[in-house]
Every structure is written in structure tokens, then in C-alpha cells.
Amino acid sequence: MALPKTKTPPSNKPPFTRTKVIGLLLGPTLMLAILMTPLSLTWEQQALLAVIFMTVTYWITQPIPIPVTSILGLTLTVVLNVAPARTVFGAFSSPTLFLLIGGFMITLSMVKYGLGQRVALGVLSLPGIGHSTTRIIFAFGLLAALLSGVIDNGAVASMLVPIAIGLVQALAPDIHEKRPDLSDHQPLRFATALMLITAYGATVGALLTPFGDATNMVGREFIQAEFDVLISVGSWMALAVPIVAVLFLLLVTIVILVNRPEVRTLPNAQQHLAEHRRQLGRMSRGEKNTAIAFGLAVFLWLLPALMALTFGHGSAPHLFLVQRLPPPVVAILVACSLFLMPVNRTEGFTLRWRDVRQMDWGPVLLVGCALALGNLMTLTGLAQVFGAGLADRIGNVGPLIVSFLASGTAILFSEISTNLVSITVLVPTIPPVAEAGGGDPLVVALIATFSAIYGFMLPISTSANAIVFGSGQVPVWQMIKTGFFVDLSGILVIVTGVTMLLHIVQLVSL
């Protein structure tokens, strides 16, 4: 899901940076070079490879907007006769995109009426949390993780960062009073830890559900098509929840150890939180309507899993819900209900079309492009060529090495580009590589999918990282150092967790 578009002040950055100019020229140059180089590929495979190189180069350097790059890349595949337009743009009929659109609208309503901020302040005001720096850090991270399972991680970071900044500003005098040796010009380690745990918690928690991030949706759809299985919401969560729980505890520990807060107790934090809650006032009708819609969506998303547990996989109630109320249908139904739930005579309904017009529709184009390129890689056989080439080099190294290689490569890709680039390029190539290395292709594909969402080291790795870095409270080297250890933990936990849990969790054959 993607963060609704918000108004931002005009940027002072020049429209043509050195990176953008280099990327603008490098993309077409790479494409032409690949097209003109004799390769042992069919024309369709070689042309697709050329378009992918240009598209990824533009995605990374961003000489033109990422959504424009996405549709340009798809258009070039038609011009170069990789596949007909009906096949290329047919990816935009995917239910995944409608799940994304429905999620957009639900998130928009939560941001519009401030429901997420109210939930955050309520959690942080619980007894025993507000007086301790480590408990505040833990609570912020946990809240970010839970919210990002159903809301875009960028939206979660946007809701929590203002609260975190307000806390830091209010509590900084108390910290400096206890620690007069601290410099007034350096960000507090407490502030750095609070910001990092907000970003990392939002990123980790996005794995909790298959609709927590667009990467999850793209990877899940590919695996379901490639391996002829159905990954229900319940099956996904049975795999993801234990992995997220363990990784969350590890990342909290790492964040606190690397950025140890200057003091352990903050006697005035509770009063600051109480003042924020008083400013919010009572819940508005818009908040209540949003809460009802949000709760209904979560209930209907989880209902098939509950029916499977109660009546068994493949039972009549379970199949009825899987066929009639899949996640995209639930998302659209609930989103549409927000246009039918009245607020008052002045405002009309909870959501109006003028609200939706302000959403950022770019991610829909980006996800559609990722789906289309993934489909074309499989259709033309380019994914199999990549996989076979890599398989020849790794030999029969064993399932464990293949799994660690897939996870590490996915996380590395996500650090230097978008996680959708990682999932688009890697997941279609996984099955032949896994087979050659002696691993289970389904297990390795799931490991790559779970890993592709993570990127903790750089401000560009995730939208949540970028948002907290923009607060000015996070020195870049602290983010790199902390994120490096979290990345290593992520590889270990994901590989171990998926390998162990997949034997327990049942995926339904279609």
C-alpha cells in the first residue's frame, strides 16, 4: 500500500543533478548496447533484457519520475516486439492492483481523520511505558510494526515521526539536565534510536500480512502462479508472524545497543503524551467510521483462515470465502463503504472523490510494471536463462547456501534500489537456481520474497527510512551501522524461519 499524496513545500533541489543527468544518458546507452551485442538469446529475450536494464537504471537514478519510467519501460517492450500490447498491459488487470487501490483508500481515511495518531498516543500512554526510554523505544517500534501490517510503512512513519519529534523536543531539556556533559549540537542517541525503531518497525511489520507491502503482493502472486498453490492470508501470517516477532526483538536490541539512550527514565514524558491526547479531543464521526471500516476489513481478511481452522482446508465455508471474498474484493468493498458512511450534512460522507484525487497513483503504475516485467521474464524464458546461468556457477552447493544466497541478494538489491525492483528481477529466476543448488524452489522463492521487503542501512532503502532520516535526528553513519547488523539478523531469521515453518504451515494446492 502506498502513502496518500500530501502537500509538500517547494523543493530547493535543482531539477538536474549530476546523478540524474548520468542516469538519463546511461539508460538508453545500456539499452542500445545490449540490443547491438551478439548474445545467445532470442530477440524477445534480448530486447526484454535491454528494456529491464534501462528501466532499472532510471528507477535508481530517477531522471524522470519512477511511475513514468514504469510505463515507458512497458511501452518499449511493445515497440521492440517482446510481446503484444494486450499481453504486456494485461498485468494491469491483476487483482493485486485492486487490493492496492482499496488499501490506498482505507489508508487515506485513516490519515485524513487522524485515527492512526490517536491509536499511537493511546498505546504510548499506557501505564509503565512513558517513563522509560527503552520502553518508549520498544512501544514505538511495536506500534509501527503492528500498524504497517495493514497500512503502508511510509504512512505509518509519517504518523509516528511527528509524535516522536514532539517527545524528543519536550524531553530534551530533562535529558540535558541529567547529562550536562552532552553537546547541544549533536542529535541525542535517544532521538536516533526512537527514529530508527519507527522506520525499522514499520518495515519489519509490513511482512505480517500479504497486503502489508506491494512487494508481498507481487511475490505472492508469482509464487501462486509458478507453483500452483494458494497462499491464503492465514498461511502467510502463520509463516510471517513468528519471523517478524523474532526479528523485531532482535532489531529492538540492536537499535538500543548501538544507540544507547543517554538516560533510562523520563519523568515528564507522560504529561507530554497526555497533552497531545487532549489536543486531539473526542473521536470524530469520521474516525469512528474509519475504525469500523478498518476493523471490518481485518475481520474479512482473516475470516477464511478462521474457517479453515474451524472446518478444515477445502471445506465448503472455507472455499466459499476464498472464492467470493478474496483480499482484493474485501479491500474494494470496504473502501467503497467509506463513500457510503455519512459524517455530517456539511462534510457529507467519510470519503469523497476529491479526497481520492489527491492520492499518489504512481505506486499503482510501479506495481503494474513489476508484475508485467515479471510475467514477461517468464513468458520469454529470460528468467529461466538467468536461472540456468547462475545455476551452472553455483553447482550443487546445498539448500542452506542457496537459501542464504537468495536472502542476502534480495536484501542487497533492496538496499540500493526499490524492493519492487528486487522482487521483479530476483523471484522469477529463483526456481532453476534453487533446483541446481539442491534447494526446494518454493522455499527459496518464499525466502527471497520475505527478504526483498527489507532494507535498513540507507535513507533510500525504504520510504520509512527516508522519512525518519528527513527528521534530522539520525546521522547517516548511525543508520548504516545499525542497519548493517539488522540486515544480518534478517537474513538469518528469514532463512531459518521459512525453512522450519513451511513444513508446518499448509499451503493449499489449487
Coordinates of N, CA and C in Angstrom, one line a residue, residues 45 171 329 386 390:
Q45 N 14.0 -12.2 -25.8 CA 14.8 -12.2 -24.5 C 15.8 -11.1 -24.5
L171 N 11.3 16.4 25.9 CA 12.1 15.7 26.9 C 13.6 16.0 26.8
V329 N -11.1 -8.2 -3.2 CA -12.6 -7.9 -3.2 C -12.9 -7.2 -1.9
F386 N 18.5 -16.7 -17.0 CA 19.3 -16.2 -15.9 C 19.5 -17.3 -14.9
L390 N 23.1 -18.9 -13.6 CA 23.5 -18.8 -12.2 C 23.7 -20.2 -11.6

